[in-house]
mmCIF file of C-alpha atoms in Angstrom:
data_model
loop_
_atom_site.group_PDB
_atom_site.id
_atom_site.type_symbol
_atom_site.label_atom_id
_atom_site.label_comp_id
_atom_site.label_asym_id
_atom_site.label_seq_id
_atom_site.Cartn_x
_atom_site.Cartn_y
_atom_site.Cartn_z
ATOM 1 C CA UNK P 26 18.574 -7.398 -14.123
ATOM 2 C CA UNK P 27 17.637 -7.279 -10.520
ATOM 3 C CA UNK P 28 16.675 -10.692 -8.638
ATOM 4 C CA UNK P 29 13.476 -10.301 -6.601
ATOM 5 C CA UNK P 30 12.686 -13.207 -3.943
ATOM 6 C CA UNK P 31 8.966 -13.009 -3.391
ATOM 7 C CA UNK P 32 7.029 -15.638 -1.141
ATOM 8 C CA UNK P 33 4.080 -16.199 -3.301
ATOM 9 C CA UNK P 34 2.288 -15.609 -6.313
ATOM 10 C CA UNK P 35 0.295 -12.642 -4.723
ATOM 11 C CA UNK P 36 3.775 -11.043 -4.313
ATOM 12 C CA UNK P 37 4.683 -12.269 -7.790
ATOM 13 C CA UNK P 38 1.777 -10.551 -9.373
ATOM 14 C CA UNK P 39 2.511 -7.576 -7.857
ATOM 15 C CA UNK P 40 6.209 -7.671 -8.650
ATOM 16 C CA UNK P 41 4.936 -7.858 -12.224
ATOM 17 C CA UNK P 42 2.537 -4.680 -11.857
ATOM 18 C CA UNK P 43 5.529 -2.648 -10.156
ATOM 19 C CA UNK P 44 7.963 -3.792 -13.162
ATOM 20 C CA UNK P 45 5.719 -2.246 -15.635
ATOM 21 C CA UNK P 46 4.650 1.133 -14.255
ATOM 22 C CA UNK P 47 5.645 3.348 -17.007
ATOM 23 C CA UNK P 48 3.949 1.398 -19.508
ATOM 24 C CA UNK P 49 1.019 0.436 -17.710
ATOM 25 C CA UNK P 50 -2.287 1.847 -16.710
ATOM 26 C CA UNK P 51 -0.918 3.123 -13.437
ATOM 27 C CA UNK P 52 0.654 6.008 -14.999
ATOM 28 C CA UNK P 53 -1.669 6.467 -18.170
ATOM 29 C CA UNK P 54 -4.531 6.662 -15.944
ATOM 30 C CA UNK P 55 -3.229 10.322 -14.566
ATOM 31 C CA UNK P 56 -1.842 11.282 -17.821
ATOM 32 C CA UNK P 57 -5.210 10.492 -20.029
ATOM 33 C CA UNK P 58 -7.748 11.841 -17.745
ATOM 34 C CA UNK P 59 -9.618 14.539 -18.795
ATOM 35 C CA UNK P 60 -11.822 15.579 -21.543
ATOM 36 C CA UNK P 61 -12.612 13.774 -24.940
ATOM 37 C CA UNK P 62 -13.543 10.564 -26.416
ATOM 38 C CA UNK P 63 -12.502 7.105 -25.927
ATOM 39 C CA UNK P 64 -13.431 3.485 -27.817
ATOM 40 C CA UNK P 65 -15.596 3.329 -24.390
ATOM 41 C CA UNK P 66 -17.376 6.339 -24.958
ATOM 42 C CA UNK P 67 -17.980 5.291 -28.686
ATOM 43 C CA UNK P 68 -19.219 1.588 -27.308
ATOM 44 C CA UNK P 69 -21.850 3.345 -24.988
ATOM 45 C CA UNK P 70 -23.206 5.297 -27.698
ATOM 46 C CA UNK P 71 -23.783 2.085 -29.774
ATOM 47 C CA UNK P 72 -25.299 0.075 -27.110
ATOM 48 C CA UNK P 73 -27.771 3.051 -26.415
ATOM 49 C CA UNK P 74 -28.887 3.029 -30.242
ATOM 50 C CA UNK P 75 -29.214 -0.569 -30.010
ATOM 51 C CA UNK P 76 -31.130 -0.634 -26.829
ATOM 52 C CA UNK P 77 -33.482 2.158 -28.035
ATOM 53 C CA UNK P 78 -34.000 0.065 -31.502
ATOM 54 C CA UNK P 79 -34.862 -3.008 -29.631
ATOM 55 C CA UNK P 80 -37.571 -1.559 -27.599
ATOM 56 C CA UNK P 81 -38.959 0.345 -30.535
ATOM 57 C CA UNK P 82 -39.190 -3.107 -32.239
ATOM 58 C CA UNK P 83 -40.722 -4.694 -29.230
ATOM 59 C CA UNK P 84 -43.319 -2.231 -28.778
ATOM 60 C CA UNK P 85 -44.500 -2.715 -32.314
ATOM 61 C CA UNK P 86 -44.390 -7.031 -31.870
ATOM 62 C CA UNK P 87 -46.376 -6.539 -28.804
ATOM 63 C CA UNK P 88 -45.827 -10.438 -27.954
ATOM 64 C CA UNK P 89 -47.765 -12.067 -25.270
ATOM 65 C CA UNK P 90 -44.934 -13.589 -23.300
ATOM 66 C CA UNK P 91 -42.517 -11.459 -20.848
ATOM 67 C CA UNK P 92 -39.342 -10.208 -22.578
ATOM 68 C CA UNK P 93 -36.384 -8.986 -20.871
ATOM 69 C CA UNK P 94 -33.704 -6.800 -22.033
ATOM 70 C CA UNK P 95 -29.886 -6.506 -20.406
ATOM 71 C CA UNK P 96 -28.212 -3.132 -21.317
ATOM 72 C CA UNK P 97 -24.701 -3.068 -20.380
ATOM 73 C CA UNK P 98 -23.016 0.506 -20.577
ATOM 74 C CA UNK P 99 -19.027 0.350 -19.787
ATOM 75 C CA UNK P 100 -18.947 3.855 -18.167
ATOM 76 C CA UNK P 101 -17.673 5.072 -15.894
ATOM 77 C CA UNK P 102 -14.419 2.956 -16.586
ATOM 78 C CA UNK P 103 -10.905 3.767 -17.159
ATOM 79 C CA UNK P 104 -9.483 5.867 -19.067
ATOM 80 C CA UNK P 105 -11.195 8.640 -17.321
ATOM 81 C CA UNK P 106 -12.067 10.472 -20.486
ATOM 82 C CA UNK P 107 -15.699 12.168 -20.486
ATOM 83 C CA UNK P 108 -17.151 13.867 -23.743
ATOM 84 C CA UNK P 109 -16.554 17.390 -23.363
ATOM 85 C CA UNK P 110 -19.936 18.642 -23.175
ATOM 86 C CA UNK P 111 -20.174 16.332 -19.784
ATOM 87 C CA UNK P 112 -16.756 17.393 -18.291
ATOM 88 C CA UNK P 113 -17.212 20.725 -18.895
ATOM 89 C CA UNK P 114 -20.123 20.250 -16.095
ATOM 90 C CA UNK P 115 -18.074 19.840 -13.571
ATOM 91 C CA UNK P 116 -15.187 22.913 -12.980
ATOM 92 C CA UNK P 117 -11.987 21.489 -11.471
ATOM 93 C CA UNK P 118 -11.991 24.153 -8.560
ATOM 94 C CA UNK P 119 -14.950 22.559 -7.468
ATOM 95 C CA UNK P 120 -13.929 18.786 -7.209
ATOM 96 C CA UNK P 121 -13.273 18.016 -3.603
ATOM 97 C CA UNK P 122 -10.053 16.326 -2.991
ATOM 98 C CA UNK P 123 -9.882 12.518 -1.885
ATOM 99 C CA UNK P 124 -10.498 11.559 1.813
ATOM 100 C CA UNK P 125 -7.415 10.606 4.036
ATOM 101 C CA UNK P 126 -5.160 12.511 1.876
ATOM 102 C CA UNK P 127 -4.306 9.770 -0.145
ATOM 103 C CA UNK P 128 -2.455 7.661 2.572
ATOM 104 C CA UNK P 129 -2.845 3.788 2.456
ATOM 105 C CA UNK P 130 -4.553 2.200 5.486
ATOM 106 C CA UNK P 131 -2.239 0.736 8.384
ATOM 107 C CA UNK P 132 -2.871 -2.742 6.979
ATOM 108 C CA UNK P 133 -0.050 -4.975 5.286
ATOM 109 C CA UNK P 134 -2.371 -6.644 2.765
ATOM 110 C CA UNK P 135 -3.877 -2.982 1.773
ATOM 111 C CA UNK P 136 -0.084 -1.404 1.826
ATOM 112 C CA UNK P 137 1.125 -3.743 -0.667
ATOM 113 C CA UNK P 138 -1.953 -3.244 -2.922
ATOM 114 C CA UNK P 139 -1.051 0.112 -2.612
ATOM 115 C CA UNK P 140 2.425 -0.241 -3.354
ATOM 116 C CA UNK P 141 1.494 -2.651 -6.271
ATOM 117 C CA UNK P 142 -0.743 -0.101 -8.112
ATOM 118 C CA UNK P 143 0.996 3.214 -6.885
ATOM 119 C CA UNK P 144 -0.826 5.860 -8.559
ATOM 120 C CA UNK P 145 0.089 8.777 -6.168
ATOM 121 C CA UNK P 146 3.375 8.677 -7.791
ATOM 122 C CA UNK P 147 1.686 10.084 -11.057
ATOM 123 C CA UNK P 148 -0.752 12.456 -9.255
ATOM 124 C CA UNK P 149 -0.562 15.731 -8.283
ATOM 125 C CA UNK P 150 -3.723 18.063 -7.551
ATOM 126 C CA UNK P 151 -4.631 19.363 -10.840
ATOM 127 C CA UNK P 152 -4.304 15.608 -12.153
ATOM 128 C CA UNK P 153 -6.873 14.320 -9.353
ATOM 129 C CA UNK P 154 -9.162 17.086 -9.882
ATOM 130 C CA UNK P 155 -9.495 16.901 -13.364
ATOM 131 C CA UNK P 156 -9.597 13.028 -12.966
ATOM 132 C CA UNK P 157 -12.276 13.224 -10.408
ATOM 133 C CA UNK P 158 -14.054 15.622 -13.195
ATOM 134 C CA UNK P 159 -13.799 13.548 -15.694
ATOM 135 C CA UNK P 160 -15.214 10.414 -13.616
ATOM 136 C CA UNK P 161 -18.250 12.560 -12.551
ATOM 137 C CA UNK P 162 -18.736 13.671 -16.557
ATOM 138 C CA UNK P 163 -18.658 9.885 -17.140
ATOM 139 C CA UNK P 164 -21.573 9.118 -14.860
ATOM 140 C CA UNK P 165 -23.212 12.337 -16.311
ATOM 141 C CA UNK P 166 -23.060 10.475 -19.781
ATOM 142 C CA UNK P 167 -24.063 7.227 -18.387
ATOM 143 C CA UNK P 168 -27.352 9.319 -16.759
ATOM 144 C CA UNK P 169 -27.646 10.590 -20.383
ATOM 145 C CA UNK P 170 -28.126 7.220 -22.087
ATOM 146 C CA UNK P 171 -29.915 5.577 -19.294
ATOM 147 C CA UNK P 172 -32.384 8.668 -19.917
ATOM 148 C CA UNK P 173 -32.562 8.036 -23.482
ATOM 149 C CA UNK P 174 -33.785 4.474 -22.721
ATOM 150 C CA UNK P 175 -36.456 5.797 -20.131
ATOM 151 C CA UNK P 176 -37.723 7.844 -22.463
ATOM 152 C CA UNK P 177 -38.009 5.278 -25.427
ATOM 153 C CA UNK P 178 -40.134 3.477 -22.795
ATOM 154 C CA UNK P 179 -42.418 6.123 -22.265
ATOM 155 C CA UNK P 180 -42.489 6.847 -25.970
ATOM 156 C CA UNK P 181 -43.361 3.096 -26.897
ATOM 157 C CA UNK P 182 -45.831 2.460 -24.289
ATOM 158 C CA UNK P 183 -43.635 0.200 -22.518
ATOM 159 C CA UNK P 184 -43.316 1.687 -19.311
ATOM 160 C CA UNK P 185 -46.617 0.935 -17.564
ATOM 161 C CA UNK P 186 -45.817 -2.841 -17.624
ATOM 162 C CA UNK P 187 -42.017 -2.706 -17.308
ATOM 163 C CA UNK P 188 -39.542 -3.093 -14.280
ATOM 164 C CA UNK P 189 -36.493 -1.416 -14.436
ATOM 165 C CA UNK P 190 -33.397 -2.412 -12.499
ATOM 166 C CA UNK P 191 -30.302 -0.136 -12.212
ATOM 167 C CA UNK P 192 -26.904 -1.379 -10.727
ATOM 168 C CA UNK P 193 -23.454 -1.873 -11.352
ATOM 169 C CA UNK P 194 -20.467 -4.275 -10.578
ATOM 170 C CA UNK P 195 -18.377 -2.432 -8.298
ATOM 171 C CA UNK P 196 -17.982 1.160 -7.319
ATOM 172 C CA UNK P 197 -14.505 3.223 -7.094
ATOM 173 C CA UNK P 198 -12.351 4.129 -4.980
ATOM 174 C CA UNK P 199 -11.819 7.932 -6.842
ATOM 175 C CA UNK P 200 -8.289 8.635 -4.714
ATOM 176 C CA UNK P 201 -9.429 7.850 -1.221
ATOM 177 C CA UNK P 202 -6.885 6.316 0.901
ATOM 178 C CA UNK P 203 -4.498 6.562 -1.967
ATOM 179 C CA UNK P 204 -6.495 3.715 -3.999
ATOM 180 C CA UNK P 205 -8.227 4.152 -7.742
ATOM 181 C CA UNK P 206 -10.395 1.551 -9.184
ATOM 182 C CA UNK P 207 -11.706 -1.186 -7.184
ATOM 183 C CA UNK P 208 -9.652 -3.876 -5.382
ATOM 184 C CA UNK P 209 -10.501 -3.412 -1.910
ATOM 185 C CA UNK P 210 -13.710 -3.953 0.493
ATOM 186 C CA UNK P 211 -14.428 -0.014 1.508
ATOM 187 C CA UNK P 212 -17.719 1.171 0.725
ATOM 188 C CA UNK P 213 -16.419 3.268 -2.173
ATOM 189 C CA UNK P 214 -15.533 0.147 -4.273
ATOM 190 C CA UNK P 215 -17.574 -2.825 -2.565
ATOM 191 C CA UNK P 216 -21.022 -0.947 -2.606
ATOM 192 C CA UNK P 217 -23.151 -0.653 -5.927
ATOM 193 C CA UNK P 218 -25.993 1.562 -6.766
ATOM 194 C CA UNK P 219 -29.162 -0.619 -6.909
ATOM 195 C CA UNK P 220 -32.469 1.183 -7.768
ATOM 196 C CA UNK P 221 -35.671 -0.985 -8.913
ATOM 197 C CA UNK P 222 -38.975 0.784 -10.473
ATOM 198 C CA UNK P 223 -42.329 -0.815 -11.462
ATOM 199 C CA UNK P 224 -45.803 -0.838 -10.812
ATOM 200 C CA UNK P 225 -45.566 -3.474 -8.343
ATOM 201 C CA UNK P 226 -42.788 -2.042 -6.314
ATOM 202 C CA UNK P 227 -42.938 0.034 -3.584
ATOM 203 C CA UNK P 228 -42.054 3.820 -4.137
ATOM 204 C CA UNK P 229 -39.973 6.286 -2.680
ATOM 205 C CA UNK P 230 -38.776 3.033 -0.106
ATOM 206 C CA UNK P 231 -35.291 2.479 0.656
ATOM 207 C CA UNK P 232 -34.492 -1.007 1.919
ATOM 208 C CA UNK P 233 -32.171 -1.380 4.867
ATOM 209 C CA UNK P 234 -31.746 -5.203 4.440
ATOM 210 C CA UNK P 235 -28.276 -5.922 2.377
ATOM 211 C CA UNK P 236 -28.041 -7.360 -0.572
ATOM 212 C CA UNK P 237 -26.064 -8.743 -3.270
ATOM 213 C CA UNK P 238 -25.632 -9.271 -7.206
ATOM 214 C CA UNK P 239 -26.262 -12.900 -6.592
ATOM 215 C CA UNK P 240 -29.882 -11.742 -5.688
ATOM 216 C CA UNK P 241 -30.230 -10.798 -9.288
ATOM 217 C CA UNK P 242 -30.427 -14.276 -10.713
ATOM 218 C CA UNK P 243 -33.674 -15.235 -8.867
ATOM 219 C CA UNK P 244 -35.393 -11.845 -9.518
ATOM 220 C CA UNK P 245 -35.031 -11.830 -12.873
ATOM 221 C CA UNK P 246 -36.629 -15.410 -12.746
ATOM 222 C CA UNK P 247 -39.683 -14.220 -10.853
ATOM 223 C CA UNK P 248 -39.958 -11.342 -13.196
ATOM 224 C CA UNK P 249 -40.506 -13.631 -16.269
ATOM 225 C CA UNK P 250 -42.618 -15.775 -14.228
ATOM 226 C CA UNK P 251 -40.625 -18.530 -13.021
ATOM 227 C CA UNK P 252 -39.723 -19.503 -9.743
ATOM 228 C CA UNK P 253 -35.945 -20.710 -8.803
ATOM 229 C CA UNK P 254 -35.870 -23.771 -6.665
ATOM 230 C CA UNK P 255 -34.121 -23.589 -3.532
ATOM 231 C CA UNK P 256 -30.555 -24.458 -3.931
ATOM 232 C CA UNK P 257 -27.901 -23.696 -1.220
ATOM 233 C CA UNK P 258 -25.360 -23.148 -4.162
ATOM 234 C CA UNK P 259 -27.144 -20.210 -5.229
ATOM 235 C CA UNK P 260 -27.933 -18.286 -2.045
ATOM 236 C CA UNK P 261 -29.588 -15.333 -4.160
ATOM 237 C CA UNK P 262 -33.131 -13.800 -3.089
ATOM 238 C CA UNK P 263 -35.604 -12.092 -5.010
ATOM 239 C CA UNK P 264 -34.962 -8.104 -4.467
ATOM 240 C CA UNK P 265 -39.207 -8.385 -5.402
ATOM 241 C CA UNK P 266 -39.452 -9.930 -1.962
ATOM 242 C CA UNK P 267 -36.692 -8.388 -0.271
ATOM 243 C CA UNK P 268 -38.590 -4.918 -1.378
ATOM 244 C CA UNK P 269 -41.129 -5.660 0.532
ATOM 245 C CA UNK P 270 -40.031 -7.817 3.777
ATOM 246 C CA UNK P 271 -36.984 -6.275 5.593
ATOM 247 C CA UNK P 272 -34.214 -8.362 6.582
ATOM 248 C CA UNK P 273 -31.764 -5.798 8.590
ATOM 249 C CA UNK P 274 -29.610 -8.694 10.198
ATOM 250 C CA UNK P 275 -29.235 -10.637 6.447
ATOM 251 C CA UNK P 276 -25.559 -11.502 5.583
ATOM 252 C CA UNK P 277 -24.001 -10.800 2.211
ATOM 253 C CA UNK P 278 -20.674 -11.926 1.139
ATOM 254 C CA UNK P 279 -17.601 -11.046 -1.413
ATOM 255 C CA UNK P 280 -14.276 -11.794 -2.274
ATOM 256 C CA UNK P 281 -11.370 -10.639 -3.905
ATOM 257 C CA UNK P 282 -8.207 -12.403 -5.520
ATOM 258 C CA UNK P 283 -7.102 -10.464 -7.880
ATOM 259 C CA UNK P 284 -4.263 -8.157 -9.006
ATOM 260 C CA UNK P 285 -2.097 -6.668 -6.168
ATOM 261 C CA UNK P 286 -3.848 -9.095 -3.449
ATOM 262 C CA UNK P 287 -1.248 -11.028 -1.420
ATOM 263 C CA UNK P 288 -3.665 -12.671 0.263
ATOM 264 C CA UNK P 289 -7.366 -13.607 -0.289
ATOM 265 C CA UNK P 290 -9.519 -10.958 0.639
ATOM 266 C CA UNK P 291 -13.313 -11.722 2.216
ATOM 267 C CA UNK P 292 -15.849 -9.573 3.159
ATOM 268 C CA UNK P 293 -18.831 -9.852 5.265
ATOM 269 C CA UNK P 294 -21.855 -7.491 5.809
ATOM 270 C CA UNK P 295 -24.495 -7.961 8.566
ATOM 271 C CA UNK P 296 -26.476 -5.354 9.989
ATOM 272 C CA UNK P 297 -24.729 -2.370 10.754
ATOM 273 C CA UNK P 298 -21.181 -4.309 10.874
ATOM 274 C CA UNK P 299 -18.420 -5.100 7.953
ATOM 275 C CA UNK P 300 -15.986 -7.646 8.584
ATOM 276 C CA UNK P 301 -13.181 -8.206 6.424
ATOM 277 C CA UNK P 302 -11.101 -11.176 6.514
ATOM 278 C CA UNK P 303 -7.413 -11.472 5.236
ATOM 279 C CA UNK P 304 -5.970 -15.101 4.968
ATOM 280 C CA UNK P 305 -2.761 -14.655 7.421
ATOM 281 C CA UNK P 306 -3.413 -11.382 8.690
ATOM 282 C CA UNK P 307 -5.477 -9.439 11.318
ATOM 283 C CA UNK P 308 -8.799 -8.740 10.222
ATOM 284 C CA UNK P 309 -10.851 -5.403 9.844
ATOM 285 C CA UNK P 310 -14.369 -4.213 11.591
ATOM 286 C CA UNK P 311 -16.397 -1.023 10.436
ATOM 287 C CA UNK P 312 -19.212 0.017 12.319
ATOM 288 C CA UNK P 313 -21.101 1.577 9.159
ATOM 289 C CA UNK P 314 -23.913 3.425 11.692
ATOM 290 C CA UNK P 315 -21.108 5.008 13.423
ATOM 291 C CA UNK P 316 -18.606 5.427 11.255
ATOM 292 C CA UNK P 317 -19.785 5.339 7.220
ATOM 293 C CA UNK P 318 -16.876 6.728 6.129
ATOM 294 C CA UNK P 319 -14.888 3.605 7.484
ATOM 295 C CA UNK P 320 -12.160 5.901 9.288
ATOM 296 C CA UNK P 321 -11.940 3.689 12.287
ATOM 297 C CA UNK P 322 -11.098 0.342 12.334
ATOM 298 C CA UNK P 323 -12.005 -1.719 14.926
ATOM 299 C CA UNK P 324 -9.848 -5.105 13.847
ATOM 300 C CA UNK P 325 -7.981 -5.025 16.850
ATOM 301 C CA UNK P 326 -10.532 -3.668 19.426
ATOM 302 C CA UNK P 327 -10.782 -5.715 22.857
ATOM 303 C CA UNK P 328 -14.153 -4.496 23.004
ATOM 304 C CA UNK P 329 -15.594 -5.940 19.599
ATOM 305 C CA UNK P 330 -13.895 -9.213 19.894
ATOM 306 C CA UNK P 331 -17.142 -11.203 20.390
ATOM 307 C CA UNK P 332 -18.358 -9.090 17.065
ATOM 308 C CA UNK P 333 -15.418 -10.306 15.063
ATOM 309 C CA UNK P 334 -15.706 -13.832 16.463
ATOM 310 C CA UNK P 335 -19.403 -13.916 15.445
ATOM 311 C CA UNK P 336 -18.458 -12.713 12.081
ATOM 312 C CA UNK P 337 -15.845 -14.916 11.462
ATOM 313 C CA UNK P 338 -17.869 -18.126 12.201
ATOM 314 C CA UNK P 339 -20.783 -16.552 9.742
ATOM 315 C CA UNK P 340 -18.038 -16.431 7.075
ATOM 316 C CA UNK P 341 -17.099 -19.704 7.624
ATOM 317 C CA UNK P 342 -20.175 -21.036 7.253
ATOM 318 C CA UNK P 343 -20.056 -19.552 3.394
ATOM 319 C CA UNK P 344 -16.565 -19.984 2.442
ATOM 320 C CA UNK P 345 -13.231 -21.907 3.767
ATOM 321 C CA UNK P 346 -11.135 -18.652 3.231
ATOM 322 C CA UNK P 347 -7.632 -20.382 3.146
ATOM 323 C CA UNK P 348 -8.746 -23.443 0.890
ATOM 324 C CA UNK P 349 -10.435 -21.060 -1.770
ATOM 325 C CA UNK P 350 -7.317 -18.642 -1.218
ATOM 326 C CA UNK P 351 -4.680 -21.611 -1.987
ATOM 327 C CA UNK P 352 -6.936 -22.661 -5.031
ATOM 328 C CA UNK P 353 -6.858 -18.757 -6.552
ATOM 329 C CA UNK P 354 -3.213 -18.520 -6.249
ATOM 330 C CA UNK P 355 -2.610 -21.738 -8.115
ATOM 331 C CA UNK P 356 -4.718 -20.703 -10.457
ATOM 332 C CA UNK P 357 -2.928 -17.812 -10.830
ATOM 333 C CA UNK P 358 0.406 -19.887 -10.880
ATOM 334 C CA UNK P 359 -0.625 -22.028 -13.872
ATOM 335 C CA UNK P 360 -1.961 -18.780 -15.958
ATOM 336 C CA UNK P 361 1.785 -17.210 -15.577
ATOM 337 C CA UNK P 362 3.417 -20.847 -16.546
ATOM 338 C CA UNK P 363 0.992 -20.837 -19.338
ATOM 339 C CA UNK P 364 2.257 -17.774 -20.555
ATOM 340 C CA UNK P 365 5.829 -18.551 -20.503
ATOM 341 C CA UNK P 366 6.747 -17.578 -16.846
ATOM 342 C CA UNK P 367 7.344 -13.974 -15.070
ATOM 343 C CA UNK P 368 10.149 -12.903 -17.364
ATOM 344 C CA UNK P 369 8.237 -13.497 -20.758
ATOM 345 C CA UNK P 370 5.476 -11.792 -18.865
ATOM 346 C CA UNK P 371 7.417 -8.875 -18.260
ATOM 347 C CA UNK P 372 9.089 -8.841 -21.615
ATOM 348 C CA UNK P 373 5.819 -8.466 -23.278
ATOM 349 C CA UNK P 374 4.136 -6.048 -21.026
ATOM 350 C CA UNK P 375 0.491 -5.190 -20.822
ATOM 351 C CA UNK P 376 -2.247 -3.940 -22.690
ATOM 352 C CA UNK P 377 -3.040 -0.664 -20.505
ATOM 353 C CA UNK P 378 -6.807 -0.411 -20.323
ATOM 354 C CA UNK P 379 -9.312 -2.941 -20.416
ATOM 355 C CA UNK P 380 -10.132 -2.954 -24.064
ATOM 356 C CA UNK P 381 -13.778 -1.788 -24.966
ATOM 357 C CA UNK P 382 -16.108 -4.896 -25.715
ATOM 358 C CA UNK P 383 -15.001 -6.165 -29.188
ATOM 359 C CA UNK P 384 -11.941 -4.466 -29.306
ATOM 360 C CA UNK P 385 -8.638 -6.182 -29.942
ATOM 361 C CA UNK P 386 -6.248 -5.738 -26.894
ATOM 362 C CA UNK P 387 -2.534 -4.207 -27.978
ATOM 363 C CA UNK P 388 0.019 -5.480 -26.019
ATOM 364 C CA UNK P 389 3.350 -2.949 -25.605
#
């Protein structure tokens, strides 16, 4: 056995993942990517059927009160396996290779995260193109399932007075900068699609106001005829309101403390600027208007010192980064102890991909 000395729980969590690459989903992601079926494709088909059945039943009932249906598809998601008819839509030779040659950014927190989830060690060009084709195929499979629901709204006569909101919980790096999955604050991972439709929603209109998933809570309440009370602990704003009234300098916020993070990661978006704060490390700053691909980090630029100071002040109005970081790592340490400590966790292994909803995880 090799003794590893680490400075904190973030390093410990990274060490645990590095000790399990042969059995973990880092290697499996590259090996399994391609055409086929998975528990995730099966789950999404069952969700599409159930949602269509519900809509058809709702159309027959014609209740007088508002209703709401949440449909949660899991794809696109690891494993990168797309049904054959959708995978085959994307010839491998047409798949663009990831940007920045898969090289991790010159930042200690991101380099540690990159080393923790070292996908590059298991990918060659063919495997990268196969994984990208599978991801695009899964997105087309998602489009197909959503299309079935929109058609059901038309067929049942519900489309005329139903609002539809489409969004997601995160994006995917898709090999850019050597990252797959989420875990970082670059636009590929942190930005999410958000599309709304309905008779009372402006058509063919792109809103420049930054928004966040916390805005969905008041949006849903308003759609159901309720008006949420003002509450500092719930900073969301109704998207119906924001669709009509631009607020380009609005601030939105995100944070990350999970796998591979050796420090708390906080993101603030305001206007053209994205500020990323790393506890105990230098920040990053990107001008998304001039540099939408985030190729030029202005986190150490003397010319942008005032912008960074302003955005850090805005961040600290929302959160105490050091206190929340300490609390997150303390919670993780308790969970490690609860499961028998680091050696017991390493011996148990992991369950590879996150199981589909309803699937029992199998460790190995």
